[in-house]
Short mmCIF file of C-alpha atoms and ligand atoms in Angstrom, two decimals:
data_model
loop_
_atom_site.label_atom_id
_atom_site.label_comp_id
_atom_site.label_asym_id
_atom_site.label_seq_id
_atom_site.Cartn_x
_atom_site.Cartn_y
_atom_site.Cartn_z
CA MET A 439 0.00 0.00 0.00
CA ARG A 440 2.88 2.38 0.84
CA THR A 441 5.48 2.70 -1.90
CA PRO A 442 8.93 2.12 -0.38
CA LEU A 443 11.29 5.08 -0.59
CA ILE A 444 15.08 4.97 -0.60
CA ALA A 445 16.51 8.45 -0.04
CA GLY A 446 20.16 9.46 -0.07
CA ASN A 447 21.23 12.42 2.05
CA TRP A 448 24.54 13.61 0.64
CA LYS A 449 25.04 16.22 3.38
CA MET A 450 27.95 18.58 2.52
CA ASN A 451 29.59 16.22 0.02
CA LYS A 452 30.34 16.37 -3.73
CA THR A 453 30.98 19.37 -5.94
CA ALA A 454 28.62 19.98 -8.85
CA SER A 455 30.89 18.09 -11.24
CA GLU A 456 31.38 15.14 -8.86
CA ALA A 457 27.62 15.06 -8.40
CA ALA A 458 26.99 14.94 -12.16
CA ALA A 459 29.46 12.03 -12.47
CA PHE A 460 27.58 10.21 -9.68
CA ALA A 461 24.26 10.77 -11.46
CA ARG A 462 25.65 9.43 -14.74
CA GLU A 463 26.88 6.29 -12.95
CA LEU A 464 23.52 5.86 -11.22
CA ILE A 465 21.70 5.94 -14.56
CA GLN A 466 23.77 2.94 -15.68
CA ARG A 467 22.22 0.93 -12.85
CA LYS A 468 18.78 1.23 -14.47
CA LEU A 469 16.93 1.67 -11.20
CA ASN A 470 13.55 2.29 -12.75
CA SER A 471 11.12 -0.01 -10.98
CA PRO A 472 7.76 1.72 -10.47
CA ALA A 473 7.42 -0.31 -7.25
CA ILE A 474 9.81 1.90 -5.27
CA GLU A 475 10.83 5.55 -5.20
CA ILE A 476 14.44 6.66 -5.21
CA VAL A 477 15.36 10.17 -4.15
CA ILE A 478 18.73 11.88 -3.76
CA ALA A 479 19.45 15.06 -1.81
CA PRO A 480 22.61 16.72 -3.14
CA PRO A 481 23.91 20.00 -1.68
CA PHE A 482 22.07 23.02 -3.13
CA THR A 483 25.03 23.83 -5.39
CA ALA A 484 24.84 20.44 -7.11
CA ILE A 485 21.08 20.03 -7.60
CA ASP A 486 21.04 21.59 -11.05
CA SER A 487 23.98 19.58 -12.37
CA VAL A 488 22.41 16.36 -11.05
CA ARG A 489 19.11 17.25 -12.66
CA HIS A 490 20.75 17.77 -16.04
CA ALA A 491 22.85 14.62 -15.75
CA LEU A 492 19.79 12.52 -14.84
CA GLY A 493 17.71 13.95 -17.68
CA ALA A 494 14.09 15.06 -17.77
CA LYS A 495 12.56 11.57 -17.76
CA SER A 496 14.56 10.16 -14.86
CA PRO A 497 12.56 8.24 -12.25
CA ILE A 498 15.08 9.35 -9.62
CA GLY A 499 13.69 12.25 -7.62
CA LEU A 500 15.55 15.23 -6.19
CA ALA A 501 15.35 16.64 -2.68
CA GLY A 502 16.70 19.67 -0.91
CA GLN A 503 18.44 19.05 2.42
CA ASN A 504 16.76 22.05 4.06
CA LEU A 505 14.84 25.22 3.23
CA HIS A 506 13.94 28.60 4.69
CA TRP A 507 10.30 29.12 5.70
CA GLU A 508 9.90 32.40 3.80
CA ASP A 509 9.63 32.44 0.02
CA ARG A 510 12.13 35.30 -0.48
CA GLY A 511 13.73 38.22 1.29
CA ALA A 512 16.69 39.36 3.37
CA TYR A 513 17.86 35.96 4.64
CA THR A 514 21.50 35.77 3.60
CA GLY A 515 22.67 32.28 2.78
CA GLU A 516 19.21 30.71 2.78
CA VAL A 517 17.27 28.84 0.08
CA SER A 518 13.47 28.84 -0.23
CA ALA A 519 10.85 26.29 -1.26
CA PRO A 520 10.09 28.02 -4.60
CA MET A 521 13.83 27.94 -5.39
CA LEU A 522 13.95 24.19 -4.76
CA LYS A 523 10.80 23.60 -6.79
CA ASP A 524 12.25 25.60 -9.67
CA LEU A 525 15.31 23.30 -9.64
CA GLY A 526 13.06 20.27 -10.03
CA CYS A 527 13.00 19.10 -6.41
CA ARG A 528 10.00 17.06 -5.38
CA TYR A 529 11.15 16.48 -1.79
CA VAL A 530 12.90 18.28 1.04
CA ILE A 531 14.56 16.82 4.14
CA LEU A 532 13.56 18.77 7.26
CA GLY A 533 14.55 18.54 10.91
CA HIS A 534 17.65 16.43 10.35
CA SER A 535 19.43 15.84 13.65
CA GLU A 536 22.51 17.68 12.37
CA ARG A 537 20.36 20.76 11.74
CA ARG A 538 18.82 20.41 15.19
CA ALA A 539 22.16 19.91 16.97
CA LEU A 540 24.53 22.13 14.98
CA PHE A 541 22.20 24.90 13.82
CA GLY A 542 19.78 25.07 16.75
CA GLU A 543 16.66 24.12 14.80
CA ARG A 544 13.72 23.71 17.14
CA ASP A 545 10.40 22.05 16.47
CA ASP A 546 8.61 25.40 16.04
CA VAL A 547 11.07 26.40 13.30
CA ILE A 548 10.69 23.00 11.66
CA GLN A 549 6.91 23.52 11.75
CA LYS A 550 7.32 26.76 9.74
CA LYS A 551 9.57 24.98 7.26
CA LEU A 552 7.02 22.19 6.86
CA ALA A 553 4.34 24.82 6.18
CA ALA A 554 6.53 26.33 3.42
CA ALA A 555 7.05 22.89 1.89
CA PHE A 556 3.30 22.14 1.91
CA ARG A 557 2.51 25.58 0.49
CA HIS A 558 4.72 24.92 -2.52
CA GLY A 559 3.95 21.24 -3.07
CA LEU A 560 7.31 19.95 -1.88
CA LYS A 561 7.04 16.64 -0.05
CA PRO A 562 8.85 16.86 3.28
CA ILE A 563 10.88 14.02 4.80
CA LEU A 564 10.70 14.94 8.48
CA CYS A 565 13.49 13.47 10.63
CA VAL A 566 12.88 12.61 14.27
CA GLY A 567 15.05 10.71 16.71
CA GLU A 568 16.34 10.46 20.24
CA SER A 569 19.89 10.80 21.58
CA LEU A 570 21.66 7.90 23.29
CA GLY A 571 21.16 9.52 26.70
CA GLU A 572 17.44 9.91 26.05
CA ARG A 573 17.14 6.27 24.97
CA GLU A 574 19.11 5.01 27.96
CA ALA A 575 16.95 7.08 30.30
CA GLY A 576 13.85 5.41 28.81
CA HIS A 577 12.59 8.63 27.21
CA THR A 578 12.52 7.57 23.54
CA THR A 579 8.72 7.55 23.17
CA GLU A 580 8.20 10.96 24.77
CA ILE A 581 11.05 12.55 22.79
CA ILE A 582 9.65 11.30 19.48
CA ALA A 583 6.10 12.31 20.45
CA GLY A 584 7.35 15.76 21.50
CA GLN A 585 9.16 16.29 18.19
CA LEU A 586 6.08 15.21 16.23
CA LYS A 587 3.72 17.30 18.33
CA GLY A 588 5.86 20.43 17.98
CA SER A 589 6.67 20.16 14.31
CA LEU A 590 3.29 18.92 13.05
CA ALA A 591 1.15 21.32 15.10
CA GLY A 592 -1.79 22.80 13.20
CA PHE A 593 -1.54 20.81 9.98
CA THR A 594 -4.54 19.07 8.45
CA ALA A 595 -4.59 15.41 7.46
CA ALA A 596 -4.74 16.58 3.82
CA GLN A 597 -1.47 18.50 4.23
CA LEU A 598 0.14 15.63 6.10
CA ALA A 599 -0.72 13.25 3.27
CA MET A 600 2.41 14.72 1.60
CA LEU A 601 4.61 13.83 4.56
CA THR A 602 7.21 11.10 4.95
CA ILE A 603 8.73 10.60 8.40
CA ALA A 604 12.27 9.30 8.93
CA TYR A 605 13.06 7.75 12.29
CA GLU A 606 16.75 8.47 12.77
CA PRO A 607 18.12 7.73 16.23
CA VAL A 608 20.88 10.30 16.76
CA TRP A 609 23.21 7.64 18.18
CA ALA A 610 22.96 5.62 14.96
CA ILE A 611 23.73 8.44 12.52
CA GLY A 612 27.22 8.20 11.06
CA THR A 613 28.38 5.90 13.86
CA GLY A 614 28.28 2.54 12.10
CA LYS A 615 26.03 1.36 14.94
CA ALA A 616 22.58 0.96 13.40
CA ALA A 617 19.49 0.40 15.53
CA SER A 618 18.22 -3.16 15.53
CA PRO A 619 15.19 -3.75 13.29
CA GLU A 620 13.21 -4.43 16.50
CA GLN A 621 14.16 -1.03 17.94
CA ALA A 622 13.20 0.68 14.68
CA ILE A 623 9.90 -1.22 14.38
CA SER A 624 8.93 -0.30 17.92
CA VAL A 625 9.48 3.44 17.30
CA HIS A 626 7.72 3.24 13.93
CA GLN A 627 4.70 1.78 15.72
CA THR A 628 4.84 4.61 18.25
CA ILE A 629 4.84 7.14 15.39
CA ARG A 630 1.87 5.44 13.71
CA GLN A 631 -0.05 5.41 17.00
CA PHE A 632 0.64 9.12 17.39
CA LEU A 633 -0.70 9.86 13.88
CA LEU A 634 -3.76 7.75 14.57
CA ARG A 635 -4.47 9.43 17.90
CA GLU A 636 -3.95 12.99 16.66
CA TRP A 637 -5.34 12.66 13.10
CA SER A 638 -6.80 9.49 11.60
CA THR A 639 -6.39 5.81 10.87
CA ALA A 640 -6.04 6.65 7.19
CA LEU A 641 -3.13 9.01 7.88
CA ALA A 642 -1.48 6.53 10.26
CA GLN A 643 -1.74 3.75 7.71
CA GLY A 644 -0.83 5.86 4.69
CA THR A 645 2.24 7.68 6.01
CA ARG A 646 5.61 6.31 4.99
CA ILE A 647 8.06 5.90 7.84
CA LEU A 648 11.70 5.35 6.87
CA TYR A 649 14.52 4.15 9.06
CA GLY A 650 17.83 6.06 8.97
CA GLY A 651 21.10 5.58 10.83
CA SER A 652 24.10 3.61 9.50
CA VAL A 653 22.08 1.77 6.86
CA THR A 654 24.42 -0.16 4.54
CA PRO A 655 24.02 -2.73 1.76
CA GLN A 656 24.85 -5.33 4.44
CA ASN A 657 22.09 -4.47 6.91
CA ALA A 658 19.44 -2.86 4.65
CA SER A 659 17.52 -6.11 4.06
CA SER A 660 16.98 -6.62 7.77
CA PHE A 661 15.11 -3.29 7.92
CA LEU A 662 13.32 -3.60 4.59
CA ALA A 663 11.99 -7.04 5.55
CA SER A 664 9.50 -5.45 7.95
CA ASP A 665 6.14 -4.10 6.77
CA GLU A 666 6.56 -1.37 9.39
CA ILE A 667 9.65 0.06 7.67
CA ASP A 668 8.84 1.79 4.38
CA GLY A 669 12.37 2.40 3.22
CA ALA A 670 15.57 4.07 4.32
CA LEU A 671 17.19 7.46 4.63
CA VAL A 672 20.83 6.76 3.88
CA GLY A 673 23.78 9.04 4.69
CA GLY A 674 27.34 7.69 4.36
CA ALA A 675 26.37 4.66 2.27
CA CYS A 676 24.61 6.80 -0.35
CA LEU A 677 27.83 8.50 -1.47
CA PRO A 678 29.42 5.67 -3.46
CA THR A 679 27.12 4.86 -6.39
CA GLU A 680 27.65 1.15 -5.87
CA SER A 681 26.41 0.99 -2.28
CA PHE A 682 23.45 3.35 -2.84
CA ALA A 683 22.40 1.38 -5.92
CA SER A 684 22.75 -1.91 -3.97
CA ILE A 685 20.40 -0.63 -1.25
CA ALA A 686 17.89 0.50 -3.89
CA ASP A 687 18.21 -2.92 -5.60
CA LEU A 688 17.42 -4.66 -2.30
CA ALA A 689 14.33 -2.51 -1.82
CA GLN A 690 13.24 -3.25 -5.37
CA LYS A 691 13.70 -7.00 -4.88
CA ARG A 692 11.66 -6.90 -1.71
CA THR A 693 8.67 -5.66 -3.67
CA GLY A 694 9.05 -8.63 -6.01
CA HIS A 695 10.12 -6.49 -9.02
C1 PEP B 1171 21.65 10.66 7.89
O1 PEP B 1171 22.45 11.54 8.09
O2 PEP B 1171 20.47 10.93 7.59
C2 PEP B 1171 22.09 9.28 8.02
C3 PEP B 1171 21.19 8.36 8.14
O3 PEP B 1171 23.45 9.09 8.02
P1 PEP B 1171 24.21 7.67 8.05
O4 PEP B 1171 23.51 6.73 7.09
O5 PEP B 1171 25.60 7.97 7.62
O6 PEP B 1171 24.14 7.16 9.45
#
C-alpha cells in the first residue's frame, strides 16, 4: 500500500561536477522499478547539475536538504521552497538531527519549514530521533512524540498526506552502529499510533516511515523485511554509487520487481 522510498542524504559532500558524475553512474544501474521511489538530496550547489545529468525523464527524484520558511527576502545564505521547486526538487529533508544539533533548529522552526514545503507542493521528509542519553533514560517515546507534536502542530490530514517521516536515532547516525530492526519497528509503531491518535487511521496507515542511521548494503535487508519500515534514509552509504544502488536494488527485490 505504501510505496517504499530509498533516499540518499549527501550532506555537505560532492561538488557539482562530482555530483553529475555520480548521477551518470547511477543511470547505468537502471533503477527504474515503479514499485519503489528513489530520491537523492545533493547539496544546493549540485542540484542543477544532477538534474541535467539525470535527464528530464529520470525516475530518480531530487530533494533539498533544508529550506527557509519564507519564500524570499533578506535571509543571507538561505534557500526557499520556490527555489527548490524551480530546480526540479519534489522532496525536502527537514529537521535532520545535524540541523537540530549544529544549527539550533527547534520544532517550532521545523513547523514553519514544513508549512513552506506544503505551500509549494514539496514533499517533506521529516526526521525525528532520540539521543543515546534519552534512549538510555527510557525517554525515547516521549522525545519522538514531542518532536512530532511540535513540528506537526496545526496541519490538516490533507497537508500531512504529503509527509514522509524518517526515524533516525541520533546515536545511529554516522556511527556505524545501526538500531536493531526491532528497535526501529517499535518506534515506527509509536509514530503510527501518534498519527492515529492525533489525526486518523487513514493518515497513520498511509504515512511512509523510513529508518535512517548507519544503513548499509549489508544491513538494509533486515530493515526492509519489515512491513513497518517503508524504506531508508541513507547518509554515508549513499555517497558511493555502488552501495546506494545496492540498497535500492534490495528494496526493489523486496517488492518482487
Ligand atoms: C543521515 O544523516 O540521515 C544518516 C542516516 O546518516 P548515516 O547513514 O551515515 O548514518
